[in-house]
Short mmCIF file of C-alpha atoms and ligand atoms in Angstrom, two decimals:
data_model
loop_
_atom_site.label_atom_id
_atom_site.label_comp_id
_atom_site.label_asym_id
_atom_site.label_seq_id
_atom_site.Cartn_x
_atom_site.Cartn_y
_atom_site.Cartn_z
CA UNK A 6 22.96 10.42 -26.36
CA UNK A 7 22.20 11.44 -22.86
CA UNK A 8 24.22 10.20 -19.72
CA UNK A 9 23.71 11.07 -16.09
CA UNK A 10 26.79 11.13 -14.26
CA UNK A 11 28.03 12.09 -10.80
CA UNK A 12 31.47 13.70 -10.24
CA UNK A 13 33.02 13.50 -6.93
CA UNK A 14 36.00 15.82 -6.52
CA UNK A 15 38.68 16.12 -4.00
CA UNK A 16 38.95 19.49 -2.25
CA UNK A 17 41.91 20.88 -4.52
CA UNK A 18 40.01 20.51 -7.88
CA UNK A 19 36.94 22.29 -6.91
CA UNK A 20 37.97 25.55 -8.62
CA UNK A 21 38.77 23.99 -12.07
CA UNK A 22 36.10 25.08 -14.73
CA UNK A 23 35.22 21.45 -15.70
CA UNK A 24 31.87 22.40 -16.94
CA UNK A 25 33.16 25.10 -19.22
CA UNK A 26 35.56 22.52 -20.67
CA UNK A 27 32.69 20.09 -21.53
CA UNK A 28 30.54 22.81 -23.03
CA UNK A 29 33.31 24.59 -24.94
CA UNK A 30 35.70 21.79 -26.01
CA UNK A 31 33.33 18.72 -26.22
CA UNK A 32 30.20 20.30 -27.49
CA UNK A 33 28.28 18.92 -24.67
CA UNK A 34 24.99 20.39 -23.17
CA UNK A 35 25.26 20.10 -19.48
CA UNK A 36 22.38 20.09 -17.25
CA UNK A 37 23.41 20.43 -13.43
CA UNK A 38 20.90 18.25 -11.48
CA UNK A 39 22.51 18.56 -8.10
CA UNK A 40 25.60 20.15 -6.69
CA UNK A 41 27.18 20.41 -3.38
CA UNK A 42 30.37 22.13 -3.60
CA UNK A 43 32.18 24.39 -1.04
CA UNK A 44 35.73 25.43 -1.16
CA UNK A 45 38.16 23.24 0.57
CA UNK A 46 35.84 20.33 0.92
CA UNK A 47 35.01 17.28 -1.12
CA UNK A 48 32.28 18.15 -3.53
CA UNK A 49 29.75 16.22 -5.65
CA UNK A 50 27.85 17.21 -8.66
CA UNK A 51 25.22 15.36 -10.53
CA UNK A 52 24.95 16.11 -14.11
CA UNK A 53 23.18 15.04 -17.18
CA UNK A 54 25.42 15.31 -20.45
CA UNK A 55 23.83 15.50 -23.85
CA UNK A 56 25.44 15.49 -27.21
CA UNK A 57 26.55 13.34 -30.02
CA UNK A 58 27.33 9.92 -29.07
CA UNK A 59 31.08 10.24 -29.84
CA UNK A 60 31.21 13.67 -28.15
CA UNK A 61 29.74 12.34 -24.79
CA UNK A 62 32.10 9.41 -24.95
CA UNK A 63 35.03 11.76 -25.39
CA UNK A 64 33.78 13.92 -22.65
CA UNK A 65 33.69 10.91 -20.26
CA UNK A 66 37.13 10.07 -21.32
CA UNK A 67 38.37 13.40 -20.54
CA UNK A 68 36.80 13.35 -17.13
CA UNK A 69 38.12 10.08 -16.45
CA UNK A 70 41.59 11.48 -16.91
CA UNK A 71 41.01 14.23 -14.36
CA UNK A 72 41.61 13.71 -10.64
CA UNK A 73 38.01 12.84 -9.72
CA UNK A 74 35.80 10.05 -9.38
CA UNK A 75 33.27 9.70 -12.19
CA UNK A 76 30.08 7.58 -11.64
CA UNK A 77 28.10 6.92 -14.69
CA UNK A 78 24.47 6.12 -13.83
CA UNK A 79 22.96 3.20 -15.61
CA UNK A 80 19.59 1.95 -15.13
CA UNK A 81 20.61 0.68 -11.70
CA UNK A 82 20.62 4.15 -10.15
CA UNK A 83 17.32 3.09 -8.64
CA UNK A 84 16.64 -0.43 -7.94
CA UNK A 85 13.34 -2.00 -7.21
CA UNK A 86 14.05 -5.66 -6.24
CA UNK A 87 11.55 -8.06 -5.43
CA UNK A 88 10.62 -5.81 -2.62
CA UNK A 89 8.26 -3.68 -4.76
CA UNK A 90 4.60 -4.12 -4.11
CA UNK A 91 3.67 -1.85 -7.08
CA UNK A 92 1.69 0.57 -4.91
CA UNK A 93 2.45 3.81 -6.71
CA UNK A 94 3.66 5.89 -3.76
CA UNK A 95 6.83 6.83 -5.68
CA UNK A 96 4.81 7.76 -8.75
CA UNK A 97 2.95 10.32 -6.67
CA UNK A 98 5.89 12.20 -5.78
CA UNK A 99 8.12 11.94 -8.95
CA UNK A 100 8.39 15.30 -10.53
CA UNK A 101 9.30 14.23 -13.82
CA UNK A 102 7.61 11.23 -15.81
CA UNK A 103 10.51 8.94 -14.68
CA UNK A 104 8.11 6.68 -12.70
CA UNK A 105 4.82 5.65 -14.18
CA UNK A 106 2.24 3.09 -13.68
CA UNK A 107 -0.56 2.78 -16.36
CA UNK A 108 -2.88 0.42 -18.16
CA UNK A 109 -2.93 -2.39 -19.01
CA UNK A 110 -0.65 -3.86 -16.26
CA UNK A 111 -0.21 -1.13 -13.88
CA UNK A 112 3.39 -2.37 -13.02
CA UNK A 113 5.99 0.36 -12.07
CA UNK A 114 8.04 1.55 -15.01
CA UNK A 115 11.16 3.53 -14.78
CA UNK A 116 12.54 5.76 -17.58
CA UNK A 117 16.17 6.76 -16.55
CA UNK A 118 16.20 9.42 -19.32
CA UNK A 119 13.55 11.42 -17.50
CA UNK A 120 15.05 11.02 -13.96
CA UNK A 121 16.27 14.05 -12.39
CA UNK A 122 17.75 12.31 -9.51
CA UNK A 123 15.72 14.21 -6.84
CA UNK A 124 15.39 11.33 -4.57
CA UNK A 125 11.87 11.80 -3.62
CA UNK A 126 10.94 8.29 -4.55
CA UNK A 127 13.57 6.80 -2.29
CA UNK A 128 11.87 8.44 0.78
CA UNK A 129 8.38 7.88 -0.47
CA UNK A 130 8.62 4.17 -1.06
CA UNK A 131 6.97 2.39 2.00
CA UNK A 132 8.79 -0.82 1.49
CA UNK A 133 12.35 0.68 0.71
CA UNK A 134 12.31 -0.88 -2.73
CA UNK A 135 14.17 2.12 -4.25
CA UNK A 136 17.67 3.12 -3.32
CA UNK A 137 20.21 5.40 -5.01
CA UNK A 138 23.03 3.52 -6.57
CA UNK A 139 25.56 5.90 -5.15
CA UNK A 140 24.00 5.80 -1.68
CA UNK A 141 25.29 2.35 -1.53
CA UNK A 142 28.78 3.21 -2.76
CA UNK B 8 -33.36 -17.09 -11.65
CA UNK B 9 -32.12 -16.62 -8.06
CA UNK B 10 -29.46 -18.99 -6.84
CA UNK B 11 -28.63 -19.91 -3.30
CA UNK B 12 -25.35 -20.45 -1.35
CA UNK B 13 -26.05 -24.22 -1.18
CA UNK B 14 -26.57 -24.46 -5.20
CA UNK B 15 -23.33 -22.52 -5.76
CA UNK B 16 -21.41 -24.63 -3.36
CA UNK B 17 -22.82 -27.61 -4.92
CA UNK B 18 -21.53 -26.55 -8.30
CA UNK B 19 -18.06 -25.75 -6.71
CA UNK B 20 -17.94 -29.39 -5.31
CA UNK B 21 -18.83 -30.80 -8.77
CA UNK B 22 -16.25 -28.66 -10.44
CA UNK B 23 -18.80 -26.88 -12.65
CA UNK B 24 -19.09 -23.43 -10.99
CA UNK B 25 -18.17 -20.46 -13.23
CA UNK B 26 -15.94 -18.27 -11.37
CA UNK B 27 -14.84 -14.83 -12.72
CA UNK B 28 -12.84 -12.08 -11.22
CA UNK B 29 -14.71 -8.58 -10.87
CA UNK B 30 -12.47 -7.21 -13.60
CA UNK B 31 -13.59 -9.93 -15.98
CA UNK B 32 -17.23 -9.47 -15.04
CA UNK B 33 -16.97 -5.62 -15.49
CA UNK B 34 -15.54 -6.23 -18.96
CA UNK B 35 -18.17 -8.75 -20.03
CA UNK B 36 -21.02 -6.49 -18.73
CA UNK B 37 -19.97 -4.09 -21.77
CA UNK B 38 -21.47 -6.58 -24.11
CA UNK B 39 -23.81 -8.77 -22.10
CA UNK B 40 -26.86 -8.17 -20.07
CA UNK B 41 -26.90 -8.25 -16.35
CA UNK B 42 -29.53 -11.00 -16.48
CA UNK B 43 -27.42 -13.29 -18.71
CA UNK B 44 -24.38 -12.68 -16.60
CA UNK B 45 -26.47 -13.48 -13.33
CA UNK B 46 -27.45 -16.82 -15.00
CA UNK B 47 -24.17 -17.67 -16.37
CA UNK B 48 -21.75 -16.59 -13.53
CA UNK B 49 -21.65 -18.26 -10.02
CA UNK B 50 -19.08 -16.52 -8.23
CA UNK B 51 -17.14 -13.20 -8.57
CA UNK B 52 -13.79 -12.72 -6.86
CA UNK B 53 -12.91 -9.28 -5.49
CA UNK B 54 -9.60 -8.12 -3.65
CA UNK B 55 -7.49 -5.32 -2.54
CA UNK B 56 -3.91 -4.79 -1.46
CA UNK B 57 -3.27 -1.56 0.44
CA UNK B 58 -1.91 -0.14 3.67
CA UNK B 59 -4.30 -0.83 6.49
CA UNK B 60 -3.20 0.69 9.84
CA UNK B 61 -5.64 -0.91 12.01
CA UNK B 62 -3.97 -4.39 11.97
CA UNK B 63 -1.99 -6.37 14.37
CA UNK B 64 -1.54 -9.95 15.77
CA UNK B 65 -2.34 -11.76 18.95
CA UNK B 66 0.48 -14.05 20.10
CA UNK B 67 1.18 -16.54 22.82
CA UNK B 68 4.72 -17.21 23.74
CA UNK B 69 4.52 -20.31 26.14
CA UNK B 70 5.69 -20.09 29.54
CA UNK B 71 9.24 -19.84 30.84
CA UNK B 72 10.12 -21.67 33.82
CA UNK B 73 9.91 -20.32 36.47
CA UNK B 74 6.92 -18.39 34.84
CA UNK B 75 6.57 -14.71 34.33
CA UNK B 76 3.44 -12.59 34.26
CA UNK B 77 4.44 -10.12 31.47
CA UNK B 78 3.59 -6.46 32.24
CA UNK B 79 5.93 -4.60 29.86
CA UNK B 80 7.14 -6.22 26.67
CA UNK B 81 9.17 -5.43 23.69
CA UNK B 82 9.58 -7.53 20.35
CA UNK B 83 12.59 -6.29 18.69
CA UNK B 84 12.34 -3.10 20.66
CA UNK B 85 8.81 -2.49 19.59
CA UNK B 86 6.46 -2.15 22.61
CA UNK B 87 3.42 -4.83 22.67
CA UNK B 88 0.45 -4.96 25.02
CA UNK B 89 1.18 -6.31 28.52
CA UNK B 90 -2.54 -5.95 29.23
CA UNK B 91 -3.53 -9.49 28.64
CA UNK B 92 -2.80 -12.91 30.31
CA UNK B 93 0.83 -13.81 31.43
CA UNK B 94 2.35 -14.61 28.18
CA UNK B 95 -0.34 -13.29 25.71
CA UNK B 96 0.10 -9.97 23.71
CA UNK B 97 -1.19 -7.92 20.94
CA UNK B 98 1.35 -6.36 18.73
CA UNK B 99 -0.12 -3.37 16.82
CA UNK B 100 1.12 -2.83 13.22
CA UNK B 101 1.80 1.03 13.81
CA UNK B 102 3.61 0.76 17.11
CA UNK B 103 6.95 2.52 16.59
CA UNK B 104 10.12 0.87 17.97
CA UNK B 105 11.88 2.45 20.92
CA UNK B 106 15.23 2.59 19.04
CA UNK B 107 14.34 2.99 15.49
CA UNK B 108 11.11 4.97 15.58
CA UNK B 109 8.78 4.50 12.63
CA UNK B 110 11.52 2.83 10.47
CA UNK B 111 10.92 -0.35 12.33
CA UNK B 112 7.54 -0.96 13.89
CA UNK B 113 5.01 -3.50 14.80
CA UNK B 114 4.49 -4.36 11.18
CA UNK B 115 8.06 -5.17 10.75
CA UNK B 116 7.94 -7.50 13.76
CA UNK B 117 5.01 -9.25 12.03
CA UNK B 118 6.80 -9.52 8.75
CA UNK B 119 9.97 -10.66 10.36
CA UNK B 120 7.82 -13.34 12.04
CA UNK B 121 6.26 -14.27 8.67
CA UNK B 122 9.60 -14.53 7.12
CA UNK B 123 10.66 -17.02 9.82
CA UNK B 124 13.27 -14.55 11.26
CA UNK B 125 13.92 -14.83 14.91
CA UNK B 126 12.50 -11.96 16.99
CA UNK B 127 13.84 -10.97 20.55
CA UNK B 128 11.35 -10.75 23.23
CA UNK B 129 12.18 -8.75 26.32
CA UNK B 130 9.74 -8.71 29.09
CA UNK B 131 9.44 -7.43 32.71
CA UNK B 132 7.07 -9.16 35.07
CA UNK B 133 4.77 -8.24 37.74
CA UNK B 134 5.87 -10.79 40.35
CA UNK B 135 3.28 -12.88 42.11
CA UNK B 136 3.34 -16.10 44.05
CA UNK B 137 2.58 -18.11 41.01
CA UNK B 138 4.58 -15.95 38.63
CA UNK B 139 7.80 -15.19 40.49
CA UNK B 140 10.10 -14.24 37.55
CA UNK B 141 10.87 -10.65 37.11
CA UNK B 142 12.50 -10.46 33.71
CA UNK B 143 12.83 -12.69 30.47
CA UNK B 144 14.73 -12.35 27.26
CA UNK B 145 13.89 -15.01 24.62
CA UNK B 146 14.16 -15.62 20.89
CA UNK B 147 10.93 -16.32 19.42
CA UNK B 148 9.95 -17.42 15.86
CA UNK B 149 6.68 -17.97 14.31
CA UNK B 150 7.22 -21.54 14.73
CA UNK B 151 7.91 -21.45 18.44
CA UNK B 152 4.69 -19.40 19.15
CA UNK B 153 1.58 -21.45 20.30
CA UNK B 154 -0.81 -19.22 18.51
CA UNK B 155 -0.37 -16.37 16.11
CA UNK B 156 -3.25 -14.86 14.58
CA UNK B 157 -3.87 -11.49 12.90
CA UNK B 158 -6.98 -9.79 14.30
CA UNK B 159 -7.38 -6.49 12.25
CA UNK B 160 -10.05 -4.35 13.81
CA UNK B 161 -10.44 -2.20 10.35
CA UNK B 162 -9.64 -3.65 7.04
CA UNK B 163 -11.15 -3.81 3.50
CA UNK B 164 -12.27 -0.20 3.52
CA UNK B 165 -15.28 -0.07 1.14
CA UNK B 166 -14.26 3.31 -0.62
CA UNK B 167 -11.73 5.76 0.59
CA UNK B 168 -11.37 9.34 -0.21
CA UNK B 169 -8.77 10.56 -2.56
CA UNK B 170 -6.29 13.22 -1.16
CA UNK B 171 -5.03 16.42 -2.50
CA UNK B 172 -3.37 19.45 -0.85
CA UNK B 173 -4.24 23.12 -1.48
CA UNK B 174 -1.71 24.64 0.71
CA UNK B 175 1.93 25.57 -0.22
CA UNK B 176 3.51 22.94 1.86
CA UNK B 177 4.07 19.24 1.24
CA UNK B 178 1.85 17.13 3.53
CA UNK B 179 3.02 13.73 4.72
CA UNK B 180 -0.19 11.71 5.34
CA UNK B 181 -1.36 8.17 5.49
CA UNK B 182 -2.20 8.73 2.05
CA UNK B 183 1.42 9.13 1.20
CA UNK B 184 3.09 12.45 0.34
CA UNK B 185 0.44 15.05 -0.92
CA UNK B 186 2.26 17.64 -2.89
CA UNK B 187 1.63 21.34 -2.47
CA UNK B 188 -0.72 23.58 -4.63
CA UNK B 189 -2.67 20.58 -5.82
CA UNK B 190 0.43 18.79 -7.07
CA UNK B 191 -1.08 15.44 -7.01
CA UNK B 192 -4.13 13.23 -6.05
CA UNK B 193 -3.44 10.12 -3.95
CA UNK B 194 -6.04 7.41 -3.58
CA UNK B 195 -6.17 3.92 -2.21
CA UNK B 196 -9.18 1.84 -3.27
CA UNK B 197 -9.12 -1.07 -5.70
CA UNK B 198 -12.11 0.36 -7.53
CA UNK B 199 -13.93 -2.38 -9.50
CA UNK B 200 -12.21 -4.99 -7.55
CA UNK B 201 -12.98 -3.49 -4.06
CA UNK B 202 -14.69 -6.24 -2.05
CA UNK B 203 -17.25 -4.11 -0.30
CA UNK B 204 -18.07 -1.89 -3.39
CA UNK B 205 -19.20 -5.19 -5.20
CA UNK B 206 -21.62 -6.11 -2.49
CA UNK B 207 -22.22 -2.79 -0.92
CA UNK B 208 -25.40 -3.76 0.91
CA UNK B 209 -23.59 -6.51 2.47
CA UNK B 210 -26.05 -9.29 1.29
CA UNK B 211 -23.51 -11.92 1.14
CA UNK B 212 -20.82 -10.63 3.52
CA UNK B 213 -21.42 -10.92 7.24
CA UNK B 214 -20.03 -12.30 10.47
CA UNK B 215 -18.16 -15.58 9.65
CA UNK B 216 -17.70 -15.10 6.00
CA UNK B 217 -14.68 -16.91 4.76
CA UNK B 218 -12.22 -14.62 3.06
CA UNK B 219 -8.79 -14.66 1.53
CA UNK B 220 -6.57 -12.94 4.06
CA UNK B 221 -2.72 -12.43 3.81
CA UNK B 222 -2.48 -15.49 1.76
CA UNK B 223 -4.40 -17.79 4.06
CA UNK B 224 -8.29 -18.35 4.62
CA UNK B 225 -9.56 -15.83 7.22
CA UNK B 226 -12.95 -14.91 8.54
CA UNK B 227 -14.93 -11.65 9.00
CA UNK B 228 -14.96 -11.49 12.80
CA UNK B 229 -17.12 -8.16 13.04
CA UNK B 230 -18.07 -4.87 11.85
CA UNK B 231 -14.74 -3.19 11.29
CA UNK B 232 -14.04 -0.06 13.49
CA UNK B 233 -15.37 3.22 12.29
CA UNK B 234 -17.69 1.53 9.89
CA UNK B 235 -20.55 3.54 8.61
CA UNK B 236 -23.20 2.60 5.74
CA UNK B 237 -22.52 5.61 3.63
CA UNK B 238 -24.44 6.21 0.69
CA UNK B 239 -25.05 9.16 -1.72
CA UNK B 240 -27.06 9.39 -4.76
CA UNK B 241 -26.17 12.21 -7.34
CA UNK B 242 -28.35 14.20 -9.62
CA UNK B 243 -27.17 12.30 -12.53
CA UNK B 244 -28.28 9.09 -11.07
CA UNK B 245 -24.94 7.86 -10.06
CA UNK B 246 -24.68 6.14 -6.78
CA UNK B 247 -21.66 6.03 -4.23
CA UNK B 248 -21.20 3.69 -1.32
CA UNK B 249 -18.58 4.40 1.12
CA UNK B 250 -17.49 3.78 4.77
CA UNK B 251 -18.07 0.19 5.54
CA UNK B 252 -15.10 -1.67 6.99
CA UNK B 253 -14.42 -5.21 8.20
CA UNK B 254 -12.69 -6.69 11.14
CA UNK B 255 -10.90 -9.68 10.06
CA UNK B 256 -9.20 -12.71 11.76
CA UNK B 257 -6.79 -15.24 10.30
CA UNK B 258 -3.88 -17.67 11.13
CA UNK B 259 -0.59 -15.72 10.84
CA UNK B 260 1.16 -19.02 10.65
CA UNK B 261 -0.49 -19.80 7.27
CA UNK B 262 -0.02 -16.23 5.83
CA UNK B 263 2.75 -15.19 3.26
CA UNK B 264 4.94 -12.15 3.02
CA UNK B 265 3.69 -12.00 -0.50
CA UNK B 266 0.43 -10.36 0.87
CA UNK B 267 1.49 -9.14 4.25
CA UNK B 268 4.08 -6.46 4.13
CA UNK B 269 5.48 -3.87 6.60
CA UNK B 270 5.43 -0.29 5.28
CA UNK B 271 6.64 3.22 6.34
CA UNK B 272 4.81 6.23 5.28
CA UNK B 273 7.36 8.89 5.10
CA UNK B 274 7.08 11.38 8.08
CA UNK B 275 3.87 9.75 8.99
CA UNK B 276 4.52 6.13 10.57
CA UNK B 277 4.71 2.58 10.38
CA UNK B 278 1.73 0.70 8.63
CA UNK B 279 1.15 -2.57 6.82
CA UNK B 280 -0.02 -3.59 3.40
CA UNK B 281 -2.68 -6.28 3.63
CA UNK B 282 -3.80 -8.27 0.79
CA UNK B 283 -7.26 -9.52 1.16
CA UNK B 284 -10.18 -10.49 -1.03
CA UNK B 285 -13.61 -12.18 -0.99
CA UNK B 286 -15.54 -14.44 -3.46
CA UNK B 287 -18.94 -13.27 -3.83
CA UNK B 288 -21.63 -15.69 -4.79
CA UNK B 289 -23.92 -14.39 -7.49
CA UNK B 290 -27.43 -14.81 -5.88
CA UNK B 291 -29.43 -12.72 -8.50
CA UNK B 292 -29.33 -10.05 -11.13
CA UNK B 293 -29.74 -7.37 -8.59
CA UNK B 294 -26.40 -8.44 -6.99
CA UNK B 295 -24.81 -8.86 -10.44
CA UNK B 296 -25.70 -5.30 -11.28
CA UNK B 297 -23.24 -4.18 -8.46
CA UNK B 298 -20.79 -6.94 -9.13
CA UNK B 299 -20.53 -5.77 -12.82
CA UNK B 300 -19.96 -2.20 -11.91
CA UNK B 301 -16.84 -0.87 -13.62
CA UNK B 302 -14.36 1.82 -12.60
CA UNK B 303 -16.38 4.18 -14.82
CA UNK B 304 -19.32 3.69 -12.61
CA UNK B 305 -17.65 3.76 -9.04
CA UNK B 306 -16.73 6.96 -7.53
CA UNK B 307 -15.01 8.75 -4.56
CA UNK B 308 -14.52 12.27 -3.63
CA UNK B 309 -11.41 14.30 -3.65
CA UNK B 310 -10.65 15.92 -0.33
CA UNK B 311 -8.18 18.47 0.79
CA UNK B 312 -5.67 16.91 3.29
CA UNK B 313 -3.66 19.95 3.43
CA UNK B 314 -5.49 21.54 6.27
CA UNK B 315 -5.11 18.86 8.90
CA UNK B 316 -8.70 18.99 9.84
CA UNK B 317 -11.23 16.06 10.56
CA UNK B 318 -13.93 17.75 8.26
CA UNK B 319 -12.00 18.32 4.94
CA UNK B 320 -13.26 20.41 2.27
CA UNK B 321 -14.17 18.34 -0.73
CA UNK B 322 -13.41 19.40 -4.47
CA UNK B 323 -15.25 16.90 -6.57
CA UNK B 324 -16.55 13.58 -7.29
CA UNK B 325 -14.21 11.44 -9.40
CA UNK B 326 -14.61 8.08 -10.91
CA UNK B 327 -12.09 5.37 -10.45
CA UNK B 328 -11.57 5.29 -14.18
CA UNK B 329 -10.38 8.75 -14.11
CA UNK B 330 -8.12 8.01 -11.22
CA UNK B 331 -6.64 5.07 -13.06
CA UNK B 332 -5.84 7.15 -15.99
CA UNK B 333 -2.89 8.98 -14.44
CA UNK B 334 -4.40 12.40 -14.14
CA UNK B 335 -7.62 14.26 -13.16
CA UNK B 336 -9.05 17.50 -13.97
CA UNK B 337 -8.97 19.68 -10.60
CA UNK B 338 -9.79 23.34 -10.62
CA UNK B 339 -9.28 23.54 -14.53
CA UNK B 340 -5.88 21.73 -14.32
CA UNK B 341 -4.81 18.26 -14.90
CA UNK B 342 -3.43 16.86 -11.97
CA UNK B 343 -1.30 13.66 -11.67
CA UNK B 344 -2.77 10.70 -9.84
CA UNK B 345 -1.14 7.74 -7.99
CA UNK B 346 -2.74 4.83 -6.15
CA UNK B 347 -1.44 3.75 -2.84
CA UNK B 348 -3.16 0.38 -3.05
CA UNK B 349 -1.53 -1.95 -5.63
CA UNK B 350 -3.69 -2.79 -8.62
CA UNK B 351 -1.45 -5.54 -9.79
CA UNK B 352 -1.37 -7.30 -6.48
CA UNK B 353 -5.12 -6.99 -6.10
CA UNK B 354 -5.47 -8.62 -9.55
CA UNK B 355 -3.18 -11.29 -8.38
CA UNK B 356 -5.45 -11.99 -5.32
CA UNK B 357 -8.58 -12.00 -7.26
CA UNK B 358 -7.00 -14.58 -9.62
CA UNK B 359 -5.56 -16.61 -6.92
CA UNK B 360 -9.18 -16.66 -4.96
CA UNK B 361 -10.74 -17.69 -8.46
CA UNK B 362 -8.26 -20.68 -8.64
CA UNK B 363 -8.86 -21.60 -5.03
CA UNK B 364 -12.74 -21.48 -5.62
CA UNK B 365 -12.58 -23.46 -8.87
CA UNK B 366 -10.38 -26.16 -7.29
CA UNK B 367 -12.77 -26.73 -4.29
CA UNK B 368 -10.11 -25.35 -1.90
CA UNK B 369 -12.25 -22.36 -0.98
CA UNK B 370 -16.03 -22.93 -0.48
CA UNK B 371 -18.38 -20.12 0.22
CA UNK B 372 -19.92 -19.50 3.59
CA UNK B 373 -23.33 -18.01 4.41
CA UNK B 374 -22.88 -15.40 7.16
CA UNK B 375 -23.57 -16.54 10.71
CA UNK B 376 -25.00 -13.24 11.49
CA UNK B 377 -25.61 -10.07 9.57
CA UNK B 378 -23.19 -7.17 10.03
CA UNK B 379 -24.58 -4.24 12.00
CA UNK B 380 -25.80 -1.26 10.16
CA UNK B 381 -24.28 2.08 11.44
CA UNK B 382 -25.81 5.52 10.13
CA UNK B 383 -23.57 7.82 11.89
CA UNK B 384 -19.94 8.28 12.58
CA UNK B 385 -19.35 9.70 16.16
CA UNK B 386 -16.64 12.00 16.94
CA UNK B 387 -14.75 12.64 20.20
CA UNK B 388 -16.04 14.87 22.89
CA UNK B 389 -12.97 16.80 23.97
CA UNK B 390 -12.37 18.18 27.37
CA UNK B 391 -10.84 21.68 27.47
CA UNK B 392 -9.33 23.71 24.61
CA UNK B 393 -9.53 23.24 20.98
CA UNK B 394 -5.93 23.94 20.10
CA UNK B 395 -3.12 21.34 19.41
S1 SF4 C 10 14.69 10.44 -8.36
FE1 SF4 C 10 13.11 11.85 -8.54
S2 SF4 C 10 12.90 12.05 -10.70
FE2 SF4 C 10 14.05 10.12 -10.36
S3 SF4 C 10 12.49 8.67 -10.30
FE3 SF4 C 10 12.82 9.21 -8.16
S4 SF4 C 10 11.26 10.78 -7.87
FE4 SF4 C 10 11.51 10.62 -10.12
S1 SF4 C 11 6.64 3.15 -3.81
FE1 SF4 C 11 8.05 1.26 -3.70
S2 SF4 C 11 6.76 -0.46 -3.50
FE2 SF4 C 11 5.42 1.32 -4.21
S3 SF4 C 11 5.56 1.21 -6.50
FE3 SF4 C 11 7.16 2.54 -5.96
S4 SF4 C 11 8.98 1.23 -5.70
FE4 SF4 C 11 7.21 -0.08 -5.72
#
């Protein structure tokens, strides 16, 4: 199973080796997608966790007990409401194959598994049909 | 056997006309002869839905009491033209707002009007004896306007170049974001559905031609700005038409936000998506040969948008079928393609027109006058230096 999550930490926990804990004690492969952490300030890290279903679930449980906020991304990280005009501007900038548009219907398809949360699509969409879930929070 | 507009309209009236979309005709042409298709089919519908910067609307607000002759005006903070009669204006789609810049522009004012949202008019006057008022603020809606019609000086681009970028920096253009080192190819023509690619010699499209425009009935008003009759024939016999455009007019009050949508191109500007389409009467087999052309037989060139030049280096000819496939070969590498014009929306429009023609709601018009031919595209004569 793969899960994309964001961790928002208060300043005091930034030094704790959370990632090491996930890797060593929960058998999780951690892919850091984004991180903004600096000592003494609130930090945010976007991660992709992969591993056995049970391990990923246990890891999430472990994180939830820590003094930090955990956002688990579901398909709703990026929303295209009725707003979408199916133009493809977002497909052009997507560095992974998360956004695609192809025959026969040429409607926009989104594969959360492949998304690296770079945010390029959010800026490229001419009608603002895509937003980050956590931008709203 | 050749058919006339009258004969085709007669069939439409009787409900016996055979109307197909350009997609359907292109598919049928794989198994049927052009002659047979020209016999069987009466009307072929075409469509496009893409960003078209040269768009805007004429509005008349009605008079205030005492009246004002507007010299400077803003609609939701977006400047509109004060260069017409007292309470007339033209709001251009790409005009940025004074407070929010390109994030809200003329196109958004037009969309807000279409959605029935109130828009704030602020105007300053040029006081005269008959127009004594100096300033006015008013709430306007589409309903309160006397007239609101779109007049788009350049829509329905026949065939637009595809864009790539040879430099090592991202380029933010009207073709969207073009990624560095040939990172993508952006294009914006609806290929086998593109109206002016299906009647490239403008045999049936002229001044006064009735068209589908933003969800309403509109008309071809004039030759579009920057129109040229571009034509190329290649060694392998392939032909490529490009460059013609149309000026369109239509009643904003009848249009729908389903087919008119404000857009913001990142780090470029405000623009507007326009959905339009034209039903083309099948006059003879020669016209059917064009109408039946598929994405495999329609081409554009890939140009370098990285250099910021008017004369852009070109890389290769490419068919719309290749562009549609999701990647094209460029300098020995497969490069991702993406369309800025919506294929699914264009299809919806072509289907919509088909239904309208079949039901008799949309009869075909013979042009009142032919559109002019323009062989060459003029460029600006600059005064002074060449730098930017
Ligand atoms: S956030 Fe980045 S990777 Fe994810 S869909 Fe958007 S462009 Fe693609
Ligand atoms: S850029 Fe926006 S409108 Fe266009 S396909 Fe992507 S989400 Fe839809």
